[in-house]
Each structure stands twice: as C-alpha cells, then as structure tokens.
Short mmCIF file of C-alpha atoms and ligand atoms in Angstrom, two decimals:
data_model
loop_
_atom_site.label_atom_id
_atom_site.label_comp_id
_atom_site.label_asym_id
_atom_site.label_seq_id
_atom_site.Cartn_x
_atom_site.Cartn_y
_atom_site.Cartn_z
CA UNK A 1407 -58.74 -12.75 3.46
CA UNK A 1408 -57.11 -13.60 0.15
CA UNK A 1409 -57.44 -16.79 -1.84
CA UNK A 1410 -54.59 -15.86 -4.18
CA UNK A 1411 -51.98 -18.26 -2.79
CA UNK A 1412 -51.40 -21.04 -5.29
CA UNK A 1413 -50.30 -20.81 -8.88
CA UNK A 1414 -51.00 -17.33 -10.21
CA UNK A 1415 -52.29 -16.75 -13.72
CA UNK A 1416 -51.22 -13.82 -15.86
CA UNK A 1417 -54.21 -13.45 -18.19
CA UNK A 1418 -52.99 -10.31 -19.95
CA UNK A 1419 -52.50 -10.21 -23.73
CA UNK A 1420 -48.72 -10.50 -23.63
CA UNK A 1421 -46.40 -11.53 -22.28
CA UNK A 1422 -48.35 -14.74 -21.96
CA UNK A 1423 -47.98 -17.84 -19.82
CA UNK A 1424 -44.66 -19.50 -20.65
CA UNK A 1425 -45.08 -23.30 -20.46
CA UNK A 1426 -42.91 -25.10 -17.92
CA UNK A 1427 -41.47 -27.12 -20.78
CA UNK A 1428 -40.29 -23.93 -22.49
CA UNK A 1429 -38.78 -22.61 -19.24
CA UNK A 1430 -37.02 -25.94 -18.72
CA UNK A 1431 -35.67 -25.93 -22.28
CA UNK A 1432 -34.02 -22.58 -21.56
CA UNK A 1433 -32.53 -23.70 -18.24
CA UNK A 1434 -29.25 -24.77 -19.78
CA UNK A 1435 -25.67 -23.65 -19.96
CA UNK A 1436 -24.92 -21.41 -22.94
CA UNK A 1437 -24.17 -23.44 -26.04
CA UNK A 1438 -21.31 -22.87 -28.44
CA UNK A 1439 -22.42 -20.34 -31.06
CA UNK A 1440 -19.85 -21.38 -33.67
CA UNK A 1441 -20.67 -25.05 -34.16
CA UNK A 1442 -22.74 -27.85 -32.68
CA UNK A 1443 -26.41 -28.32 -31.74
CA UNK A 1444 -27.52 -24.66 -31.71
CA UNK A 1445 -26.01 -23.94 -35.13
CA UNK A 1446 -27.59 -27.11 -36.49
CA UNK A 1447 -30.99 -26.30 -34.93
CA UNK A 1448 -31.64 -22.82 -36.38
CA UNK A 1449 -32.42 -23.72 -40.05
CA UNK A 1450 -35.14 -26.13 -38.89
CA UNK A 1451 -36.53 -23.53 -36.50
CA UNK A 1452 -36.80 -21.05 -39.37
CA UNK A 1453 -38.50 -23.63 -41.60
CA UNK A 1454 -41.04 -24.39 -38.86
CA UNK A 1455 -41.77 -20.70 -38.21
CA UNK A 1456 -42.35 -20.15 -41.94
CA UNK A 1457 -44.69 -23.14 -41.99
CA UNK A 1458 -46.58 -21.65 -39.04
CA UNK A 1459 -47.05 -18.36 -40.95
CA UNK A 1460 -47.95 -20.41 -44.05
CA UNK A 1461 -45.32 -18.85 -46.27
CA UNK A 1462 -42.68 -20.00 -48.68
CA UNK A 1463 -41.10 -16.56 -48.36
CA UNK A 1464 -38.17 -15.59 -46.17
CA UNK A 1465 -37.82 -14.93 -42.46
CA UNK A 1466 -35.53 -12.51 -40.65
CA UNK A 1467 -35.21 -12.88 -36.88
CA UNK A 1468 -34.28 -9.92 -34.67
CA UNK A 1469 -33.46 -9.71 -30.99
CA UNK A 1470 -36.35 -7.49 -30.05
CA UNK A 1471 -40.00 -7.15 -29.17
CA UNK A 1472 -42.98 -6.17 -31.28
CA UNK A 1473 -41.80 -2.59 -31.61
CA UNK A 1474 -38.54 -3.91 -33.08
CA UNK A 1475 -40.55 -5.91 -35.63
CA UNK A 1476 -42.42 -2.72 -36.57
CA UNK A 1477 -39.19 -0.82 -37.12
CA UNK A 1478 -37.36 -3.71 -38.81
CA UNK A 1479 -40.10 -4.22 -41.38
CA UNK A 1480 -40.34 -0.53 -42.25
CA UNK A 1481 -36.56 -0.05 -42.35
CA UNK A 1482 -36.26 -2.42 -45.30
CA UNK A 1483 -38.94 -1.12 -47.61
CA UNK A 1484 -39.97 2.39 -46.56
CA UNK A 1485 -37.59 5.28 -47.15
CA UNK A 1486 -37.91 8.87 -45.97
CA UNK A 1487 -40.71 10.60 -47.85
CA UNK A 1488 -42.42 7.38 -48.93
CA UNK A 1489 -46.16 7.39 -48.48
CA UNK A 1490 -47.81 4.68 -46.40
CA UNK A 1491 -51.46 4.05 -45.65
CA UNK A 1492 -52.10 2.87 -42.10
CA UNK A 1493 -55.38 1.11 -41.26
CA UNK A 1494 -56.21 1.46 -37.58
CA UNK A 1495 -58.83 -0.27 -35.43
CA UNK A 1496 -57.11 0.48 -32.16
CA UNK A 1497 -53.92 1.61 -30.49
CA UNK A 1498 -51.56 -0.81 -32.21
CA UNK A 1499 -52.42 0.40 -35.70
CA UNK A 1500 -51.77 3.97 -34.56
CA UNK A 1501 -48.57 2.84 -32.84
CA UNK A 1502 -47.10 1.28 -35.97
CA UNK A 1503 -48.08 4.37 -37.96
CA UNK A 1504 -46.32 6.60 -35.43
CA UNK A 1505 -43.12 4.58 -35.86
CA UNK A 1506 -43.35 4.99 -39.65
CA UNK A 1507 -43.82 8.72 -39.20
CA UNK A 1508 -40.77 8.98 -36.92
CA UNK A 1509 -38.79 7.14 -39.59
CA UNK A 1510 -39.63 9.86 -42.10
CA UNK A 1511 -42.50 8.29 -44.01
CA UNK A 1512 -45.49 10.36 -45.06
CA UNK A 1513 -48.19 8.61 -43.09
CA UNK A 1514 -51.89 8.69 -43.83
CA UNK A 1515 -54.08 6.97 -41.24
CA UNK A 1516 -57.51 5.58 -42.07
CA UNK A 1517 -59.03 5.42 -38.62
CA UNK A 1518 -61.87 2.93 -38.29
CA UNK A 1519 -62.33 3.77 -34.62
CA UNK A 1520 -62.18 1.38 -31.70
CA UNK A 1521 -65.34 -0.59 -32.39
CA UNK A 1522 -65.14 -1.59 -36.06
CA UNK A 1523 -62.74 -3.57 -38.23
CA UNK A 1524 -61.10 -1.99 -41.26
CA UNK A 1525 -63.41 -1.61 -44.25
CA UNK A 1526 -61.80 -3.15 -47.35
CA UNK A 1527 -64.08 -1.17 -49.68
CA UNK A 1528 -63.03 2.13 -48.16
CA UNK A 1529 -59.39 1.11 -48.59
CA UNK A 1530 -60.02 0.12 -52.21
CA UNK A 1531 -61.64 3.49 -52.87
CA UNK A 1532 -58.68 5.35 -51.35
CA UNK A 1533 -56.20 3.28 -53.37
CA UNK A 1534 -58.14 3.77 -56.62
CA UNK A 1535 -58.06 7.51 -55.96
CA UNK A 1536 -54.30 7.35 -55.32
CA UNK A 1537 -53.76 5.41 -58.53
CA UNK A 1538 -55.72 7.94 -60.55
CA UNK A 1539 -53.88 10.84 -58.96
CA UNK A 1540 -50.48 12.43 -59.43
CA UNK A 1541 -47.89 10.09 -60.92
CA UNK A 1542 -50.22 7.09 -60.93
CA UNK A 1543 -50.04 6.28 -57.25
CA UNK A 1544 -47.76 7.27 -54.41
CA UNK A 1545 -48.71 4.84 -51.67
CA UNK A 1546 -45.88 2.35 -51.26
CA UNK A 1547 -47.39 0.17 -48.55
CA UNK A 1548 -50.62 -0.52 -46.71
CA UNK A 1549 -50.06 -1.28 -43.01
CA UNK A 1550 -52.73 -3.39 -41.32
CA UNK A 1551 -53.00 -5.09 -37.93
CA UNK A 1552 -54.52 -8.56 -38.04
CA UNK A 1553 -55.68 -8.50 -34.41
CA UNK A 1554 -55.53 -5.16 -32.61
CA UNK A 1555 -54.75 -6.15 -29.05
CA UNK A 1556 -56.22 -2.96 -27.60
CA UNK A 1557 -59.72 -3.46 -29.02
CA UNK A 1558 -59.81 -7.22 -29.63
CA UNK A 1559 -60.83 -6.55 -33.24
CA UNK A 1560 -59.68 -8.87 -36.00
CA UNK A 1561 -59.33 -7.62 -39.57
CA UNK A 1562 -60.26 -9.71 -42.60
CA UNK A 1563 -56.87 -9.71 -44.33
CA UNK A 1564 -57.97 -11.85 -47.29
CA UNK A 1565 -60.79 -9.38 -48.02
CA UNK A 1566 -58.35 -6.48 -47.72
CA UNK A 1567 -56.02 -8.10 -50.27
CA UNK A 1568 -58.93 -8.74 -52.63
CA UNK A 1569 -59.96 -5.09 -52.36
CA UNK A 1570 -56.40 -3.92 -53.05
CA UNK A 1571 -56.30 -6.16 -56.11
CA UNK A 1572 -59.64 -4.80 -57.32
CA UNK A 1573 -58.25 -1.30 -57.06
CA UNK A 1574 -55.34 -2.47 -59.22
CA UNK A 1575 -52.90 -0.91 -56.81
CA UNK A 1576 -49.37 -2.24 -56.45
CA UNK A 1577 -48.74 -1.21 -52.82
CA UNK A 1578 -47.19 -3.75 -50.49
CA UNK A 1579 -49.51 -5.30 -47.91
CA UNK A 1580 -47.74 -5.37 -44.54
CA UNK A 1581 -49.53 -7.08 -41.66
CA UNK A 1582 -48.83 -7.05 -37.92
CA UNK A 1583 -49.84 -10.50 -36.69
CA UNK A 1584 -48.00 -10.18 -33.37
CA UNK A 1585 -51.15 -10.97 -31.36
CA UNK A 1586 -52.50 -13.63 -33.71
CA UNK A 1587 -49.66 -15.83 -34.93
CA UNK A 1588 -49.79 -19.09 -33.03
CA UNK A 1589 -53.42 -18.43 -32.02
CA UNK A 1590 -55.61 -17.82 -35.01
CA UNK A 1591 -55.68 -18.79 -38.65
CA UNK A 1592 -53.17 -16.73 -40.60
CA UNK A 1593 -52.26 -17.56 -44.20
CA UNK A 1594 -49.49 -15.27 -45.36
CA UNK A 1595 -49.14 -16.54 -48.94
CA UNK A 1596 -52.75 -17.53 -49.61
CA UNK A 1597 -53.94 -14.15 -48.36
CA UNK A 1598 -51.36 -12.26 -50.45
CA UNK A 1599 -49.48 -10.69 -47.56
CA UNK A 1600 -46.08 -9.27 -48.57
CA UNK A 1601 -44.64 -8.68 -45.10
CA UNK A 1602 -45.86 -10.21 -41.83
CA UNK A 1603 -44.61 -9.50 -38.32
CA UNK A 1604 -44.68 -11.58 -35.16
CA UNK A 1605 -42.99 -11.71 -31.77
CA UNK A 1606 -42.16 -14.52 -29.36
CA UNK A 1607 -44.14 -13.47 -26.28
CA UNK A 1608 -47.76 -13.90 -27.32
CA UNK A 1609 -49.15 -16.94 -29.12
CA UNK A 1610 -45.64 -18.28 -29.57
CA UNK A 1611 -45.40 -18.94 -25.80
CA UNK A 1612 -41.89 -17.63 -25.14
CA UNK A 1613 -40.49 -14.73 -23.15
CA UNK A 1614 -40.25 -11.45 -25.08
CA UNK A 1615 -37.06 -11.07 -27.10
CA UNK A 1616 -37.50 -12.58 -30.56
CA UNK A 1617 -39.03 -10.46 -33.32
CA UNK A 1618 -39.96 -12.10 -36.60
CA UNK A 1619 -40.31 -10.45 -40.01
CA UNK A 1620 -41.54 -12.70 -42.83
CA UNK A 1621 -41.27 -11.30 -46.35
CA UNK A 1622 -42.22 -12.43 -49.84
CA UNK A 1623 -40.68 -11.87 -53.26
CA UNK A 1624 -42.39 -8.54 -53.93
CA UNK A 1625 -41.16 -7.10 -50.64
CA UNK A 1626 -37.67 -8.45 -51.34
CA UNK A 1627 -37.67 -6.65 -54.69
CA UNK A 1628 -38.83 -3.45 -53.01
CA UNK A 1629 -36.03 -3.77 -50.43
CA UNK A 1630 -33.45 -3.97 -53.24
CA UNK A 1631 -34.91 -0.96 -55.05
CA UNK A 1632 -35.37 1.19 -51.92
CA UNK A 1633 -31.82 0.57 -50.69
CA UNK A 1634 -32.60 2.23 -47.37
CA UNK A 1635 -32.00 -0.59 -44.87
CA UNK A 1636 -29.40 0.17 -42.21
CA UNK A 1637 -26.92 -2.60 -41.29
CA UNK A 1638 -28.66 -3.91 -38.20
CA UNK A 1639 -32.18 -3.91 -39.65
CA UNK A 1640 -31.24 -5.20 -43.10
CA UNK A 1641 -33.16 -8.44 -43.57
CA UNK A 1642 -30.99 -9.78 -46.43
CA UNK A 1643 -28.09 -11.28 -44.42
CA UNK A 1644 -30.48 -12.48 -41.69
CA UNK A 1645 -32.59 -14.39 -44.19
CA UNK A 1646 -29.67 -15.68 -46.28
CA UNK A 1647 -26.56 -15.59 -44.11
CA UNK A 1648 -23.12 -16.55 -45.39
CA UNK A 1649 -22.05 -17.14 -41.76
CA UNK A 1650 -24.12 -18.25 -38.76
CA UNK A 1651 -23.67 -15.00 -36.82
CA UNK A 1652 -25.38 -13.10 -39.63
CA UNK A 1653 -28.74 -14.67 -38.79
CA UNK A 1654 -28.76 -12.38 -35.77
CA UNK A 1655 -26.24 -9.69 -36.78
CA UNK A 1656 -24.06 -10.84 -33.89
CA UNK A 1657 -24.44 -13.16 -30.93
CA UNK A 1658 -27.47 -15.41 -31.24
CA UNK A 1659 -30.22 -15.05 -28.59
CA UNK A 1660 -29.37 -18.58 -27.55
CA UNK A 1661 -31.79 -19.29 -24.72
CA UNK A 1662 -34.75 -17.73 -26.46
CA UNK A 1663 -34.06 -19.88 -29.51
CA UNK A 1664 -34.03 -23.01 -27.33
CA UNK A 1665 -37.32 -21.92 -25.78
CA UNK A 1666 -38.88 -21.17 -29.14
CA UNK A 1667 -37.81 -24.58 -30.44
CA UNK A 1668 -39.61 -26.25 -27.54
CA UNK A 1669 -42.76 -24.14 -28.01
CA UNK A 1670 -42.93 -25.08 -31.70
CA UNK A 1671 -42.55 -28.74 -30.74
CA UNK A 1672 -45.53 -28.31 -28.41
CA UNK A 1673 -47.60 -26.81 -31.24
CA UNK A 1674 -46.67 -29.76 -33.47
CA UNK A 1675 -47.56 -32.28 -30.74
CA UNK A 1676 -50.97 -30.68 -30.28
CA UNK A 1677 -51.69 -31.27 -33.97
CA UNK A 1678 -50.29 -28.15 -35.62
CA UNK A 1679 -51.96 -24.79 -36.21
CA UNK A 1680 -55.33 -26.34 -37.12
CA UNK A 1681 -55.61 -27.85 -33.64
CA UNK A 1682 -54.16 -24.78 -31.94
CA UNK A 1683 -56.52 -22.38 -33.69
CA UNK A 1684 -59.50 -24.66 -32.99
CA UNK A 1685 -58.60 -24.60 -29.27
CA UNK A 1686 -58.35 -20.82 -29.29
CA UNK A 1687 -61.67 -20.49 -31.09
CA UNK A 1688 -63.47 -22.78 -28.67
CA UNK A 1689 -62.07 -21.02 -25.60
CA UNK A 1690 -62.99 -17.65 -27.10
CA UNK A 1691 -66.55 -18.83 -27.69
CA UNK A 1692 -66.79 -20.01 -24.09
CA UNK A 1693 -65.64 -16.58 -22.93
CA UNK A 1694 -68.13 -14.78 -25.19
CA UNK A 1695 -70.95 -16.99 -23.89
CA UNK A 1696 -70.08 -16.03 -20.31
CA UNK A 1697 -69.87 -12.34 -21.21
CA UNK A 1698 -73.24 -12.46 -22.96
CA UNK A 1699 -74.86 -13.96 -19.85
CA UNK A 1700 -73.23 -11.38 -17.58
CA UNK A 1701 -74.34 -8.64 -19.95
CA UNK A 1702 -78.02 -9.61 -19.82
CA UNK A 1703 -78.22 -8.61 -16.19
CA UNK A 1704 -75.61 -5.89 -16.13
CA UNK A 1705 -73.45 -3.59 -18.19
CA UNK A 1706 -70.51 -5.86 -18.97
CA UNK A 1707 -69.87 -5.69 -22.72
CA UNK A 1708 -67.47 -7.08 -25.29
CA UNK A 1709 -65.91 -4.28 -27.32
CA UNK A 1710 -65.46 -5.98 -30.70
CA UNK A 1711 -68.53 -6.48 -32.88
CA UNK A 1712 -69.62 -10.04 -33.66
CA UNK A 1713 -67.87 -11.34 -36.72
CA UNK A 1714 -64.71 -9.32 -36.01
CA UNK A 1715 -63.75 -10.76 -32.64
CA UNK A 1716 -60.30 -12.10 -32.01
CA UNK A 1717 -59.86 -15.61 -30.65
CA UNK A 1718 -56.75 -14.48 -28.77
CA UNK A 1719 -57.72 -11.36 -26.81
CA UNK A 1720 -60.98 -9.79 -25.69
CA UNK A 1721 -61.46 -6.15 -24.71
CA UNK A 1722 -64.28 -5.62 -22.22
CA UNK A 1723 -66.04 -2.73 -20.51
CA UNK A 1724 -67.95 -2.08 -17.30
CA UNK A 1725 -69.16 1.25 -15.91
CA UNK A 1726 -66.10 3.10 -14.54
CA UNK A 1727 -64.51 2.44 -12.09
CA UNK A 1728 -65.82 -1.12 -11.91
CA UNK A 1729 -63.36 -2.51 -14.48
CA UNK A 1730 -60.37 -1.41 -12.42
CA UNK A 1731 -62.01 -2.63 -9.19
CA UNK A 1732 -62.68 -6.03 -10.74
CA UNK A 1733 -59.10 -6.33 -12.04
CA UNK A 1734 -57.71 -5.46 -8.63
CA UNK A 1735 -60.05 -7.88 -6.88
CA UNK A 1736 -59.18 -10.77 -9.21
CA UNK A 1737 -55.46 -10.21 -8.74
CA UNK A 1738 -55.49 -9.67 -4.97
CA UNK A 1739 -58.12 -12.18 -3.98
CA UNK A 1740 -57.97 -14.86 -6.65
CA UNK A 1741 -54.48 -14.81 -8.21
CA UNK A 1742 -55.66 -13.94 -11.74
CA UNK A 1743 -54.20 -10.84 -13.38
CA UNK A 1744 -56.46 -9.32 -16.05
CA UNK A 1745 -55.17 -6.78 -18.56
CA UNK A 1746 -55.71 -3.04 -18.34
CA UNK A 1747 -57.72 -1.27 -21.00
CA UNK A 1748 -55.55 0.25 -23.71
CA UNK A 1749 -56.39 3.08 -26.06
CA UNK A 1750 -60.05 3.29 -25.07
CA UNK A 1751 -59.75 6.38 -22.83
CA UNK A 1752 -56.84 8.59 -21.75
CA UNK A 1753 -55.15 7.23 -18.59
CA UNK A 1754 -56.00 10.40 -16.62
CA UNK A 1755 -59.68 10.25 -17.59
CA UNK A 1756 -62.00 8.61 -15.02
CA UNK A 1757 -63.49 6.68 -17.97
CA UNK A 1758 -60.17 4.76 -18.17
CA UNK A 1759 -61.36 2.68 -15.22
CA UNK A 1760 -64.20 1.29 -17.30
CA UNK A 1761 -62.06 -0.87 -19.61
CA UNK A 1762 -60.11 -4.10 -19.19
CA UNK A 1763 -58.91 -7.02 -21.30
CA UNK A 1764 -58.53 -10.73 -21.07
CA UNK A 1765 -55.68 -12.41 -22.92
CA UNK A 1766 -56.50 -15.97 -23.97
CA UNK A 1767 -53.55 -16.54 -26.26
CA UNK A 1768 -50.90 -19.22 -26.31
CA UNK A 1769 -50.59 -21.70 -23.45
CA UNK A 1770 -54.21 -21.57 -22.25
CA UNK A 1771 -56.57 -24.49 -21.70
CA UNK A 1772 -60.16 -24.95 -20.57
CA UNK A 1773 -59.47 -24.99 -16.85
CA UNK A 1774 -57.37 -21.82 -17.04
CA UNK A 1775 -60.10 -19.95 -18.91
CA UNK A 1776 -62.90 -21.33 -16.73
CA UNK A 1777 -60.81 -20.44 -13.66
CA UNK A 1778 -60.41 -16.86 -14.85
CA UNK A 1779 -64.16 -16.64 -15.54
CA UNK A 1780 -64.94 -18.09 -12.11
CA UNK A 1781 -62.71 -15.48 -10.48
CA UNK A 1782 -64.46 -12.72 -12.43
CA UNK A 1783 -67.87 -14.05 -11.35
CA UNK A 1784 -66.74 -14.10 -7.71
CA UNK A 1785 -65.30 -10.62 -8.06
CA UNK A 1786 -68.54 -9.22 -9.44
CA UNK A 1787 -70.45 -10.80 -6.58
CA UNK A 1788 -68.02 -9.51 -3.95
CA UNK A 1789 -67.97 -5.98 -5.38
CA UNK A 1790 -71.70 -5.74 -6.02
CA UNK A 1791 -71.21 -5.26 -9.76
CA UNK A 1792 -74.51 -5.85 -11.56
CA UNK A 1793 -74.33 -8.92 -13.75
CA UNK A 1794 -76.55 -11.59 -15.26
CA UNK A 1795 -76.62 -15.14 -13.98
CA UNK A 1796 -75.63 -18.33 -15.73
CA UNK A 1797 -72.31 -17.13 -17.15
CA UNK A 1798 -70.22 -20.01 -15.87
CA UNK A 1799 -72.82 -22.51 -16.94
CA UNK A 1800 -72.87 -20.97 -20.41
CA UNK A 1801 -69.07 -21.15 -20.69
CA UNK A 1802 -69.03 -24.72 -19.44
CA UNK A 1803 -71.68 -25.56 -22.01
CA UNK A 1804 -69.40 -24.41 -24.83
CA UNK A 1805 -66.47 -26.35 -23.39
CA UNK A 1806 -68.66 -29.43 -23.05
CA UNK A 1807 -69.73 -29.42 -26.72
CA UNK A 1808 -68.15 -32.18 -28.75
C1 PLP B 992 -48.00 -6.66 -28.31
C2 PLP B 992 -48.23 -6.07 -29.65
C3 PLP B 992 -47.34 -5.17 -30.24
C4 PLP B 992 -46.15 -4.61 -29.52
O1 PLP B 992 -45.30 -5.57 -29.04
P1 PLP B 992 -44.20 -5.17 -27.95
O2 PLP B 992 -43.50 -6.45 -27.75
O3 PLP B 992 -44.91 -4.68 -26.76
O4 PLP B 992 -43.32 -4.13 -28.55
C5 PLP B 992 -47.61 -4.73 -31.51
N1 PLP B 992 -48.69 -5.13 -32.18
C6 PLP B 992 -49.59 -5.98 -31.64
C7 PLP B 992 -50.79 -6.38 -32.44
C8 PLP B 992 -49.39 -6.48 -30.36
O5 PLP B 992 -50.28 -7.33 -29.82
#
C-alpha cells in the first residue's frame, strides 16, 4: 500500500517548491519585449533584488543556472593565469574552483573538509604569506561559498572579510550565496563582499533559469582592468544597458521574470528578509530538535557542526544503506522526496547510501516541515531503522514557541 497520493512535496535543496502564485504569474501570453509592462517592470525588479542582497552595487542577470553564475562572475574579473584561492567546505566550493581552473585560472584550494566551516585565520595566514611573497601578492580573488549545499555548512563571511582585511590583502571576495539568498541573512555591502552570486531556483522560489551576479565598485574596477570578459558574459551592458535587450544580451527570459517579480512580492508581503530569515531559522531549529531526538536512540546525525549549520539545507547520515532506503520509502509511501547525499562518498561506494539531505529553503512552512519529519519518522519505524523517540514532539515544541 502507498499513502503517496495527494500533493507531493519535493524537499530537495533545489529546485525548490514553486508557489502556486508564482506559477500563475507565469501562466500568461508572452509580453512585448520592446515596450510596455515587462520593459517597465525590470528596473524595479533589479532594485528589489539588490535590496534583498543588501547592496548598493550593480546586478547583472543571466539566463542560466548556478553554474552560469559561477562562470559569469569569473569571466569578468579572472583572466587566464590569474591566481584564485578557493575555500571549500563541500562539493560546491570544489565545483566553483573546477570551473575557474577550466577557465585558465591558477587555482589553489584550501580544503576544510566536509565537516567544518572555513577557518578565517587560516585564510588570513595564507594571504599574509602571499602578500609577503613574490611581487607582493598574486592572489586576485578569494572564492567562498556561503552555504555549501552538499554539507549544509554555513561560512561566516563577515569574519572572513575581517580576516582578509587584517592580512592587508587586496584580493576580491567573491561569494556563492546560491543556496542562501532568500533564506538566510546575507549582507553583501556590510560584510564587504565584492561579488555575490545567486540563482532563481532555491530561496528565490522560481524555476531554474535566472542567474544573478551582484558586484561592487572594486569588482567593477577589476573588470575594467582585466578586460577579459567575453560579449555574452560581460556584466557592463547588463548592469547599465543603453537598450532594454542588453539587460539579457538578447531576448528577455520573460516568464521567469514575471515569476521572479511575484516571488519578490511574496517576500515583501511576509515582512521582507527579516521575516523570511526568521521563518527559515525557526524551521531549521525544529528540524535539528527532531534529529537530536532521533540520534539519541539511533545513528541519525546532522553533518554540520553546531554554530555552522545552514537554515536552508541540512545534510544527514544514517548507517548505509539506510539513508537510501529511507529516501525511497518517503517518496514511494508518503509523497515526500528527500535529497540524495552529495560529495560525501563516491556514488559507486556502498557508503554513498548512508547520506541524504533535506532542503528547507524558500516556500516552506511549518506544516510542510512537520509533514516531512512525520514521514521520516514513519519510514524509520517501517524499515526498522534504530531511532530515538520524541522527535516529532521536539519539533512541534520549537514550532509552538512564541
Ligand atoms: C545549487 C547550487 C549551485 C549550482 O546551481 P545549479 O543551478 O545546479 O547550476 C552552486 N552553488 C550552490 C551553493 C548551490 O546550492
């Protein structure tokens, strides 16, 4: 028997649940792309996205996913042979670094493993050494991931900036906030971030297809000096177009823009990013409380250490192959799709079946999270997976707090 008939829930960390309102906003005939409502709407959309990232800098929008944002950001400021320092706490840090390498950069990875956030002091020490070395410093940019979606680890970007400043190093700070923008607190200007990347299909509650690159004055100056941007990736005409088509280097992604407009309206109606990040934090704490209770009587464990846990995605483990069995049970029997583990073990290693993830980013409320937790509890009971009691009660207790 299956109890999966009913509304299914995709609880993976991207793409996320697209609100019905966003889907409805896209269910329209194509608008004119030369004049009229769409053309009038885009400047306000850009202003609202910049406000969401807390920046007075510029924004370039690309038709693309997160990988496009990676490439777009690098294409403007990193030329062949430039040295970049990549800080990795999971697969996405390594992924961005691999793109930089393919683009001809000299990439140095500081690997903090899969269970620890980046260490600002270690970065400061490496930068101080670079500054003291040949030519007074070769590293052009530091690449960091705010929330690594594979490990659920969140980096302290403000502390990283402070450490870079202490080292007196002039490298750009480039931050992937694809998993965190629209979910967690992110302060581009206050935290001294020079380039920030986002994409539409995670906290921003849209289908995949819009890639966002925010950049400040220092990055703009570097772009002018480097002179390496190819026509499609060049952020200058996209951020300051003389003609509407230049925002997108061609036809605008019309329906995605209409969807993104609606999603931003929903964020504003909820009370802006303060309210949205408070909701994500509360739901994350409810999830952690459940996981702690399960863990007391079993092996279920949260990957990220306390203090460095994302409010948008949680990576979990169970003895292999129980993680895969639980995922399959939840999908087939209860209509909840949990995320696969990523970057924790090679896919052909039996250990791979010991990892899974829960996405709790974007359009998620208390009953969705509690429903997913209830399905997991039922799955552990059905499969005979050892687990502690009281998990649902613990999660409900967090939700019930004032
Ligand atoms: C999802 C994600 C990406 C990649 O995005 P795609 O749209 O799959 O290309 C990159 N970085 C982070 C942190 C992500 O969560």
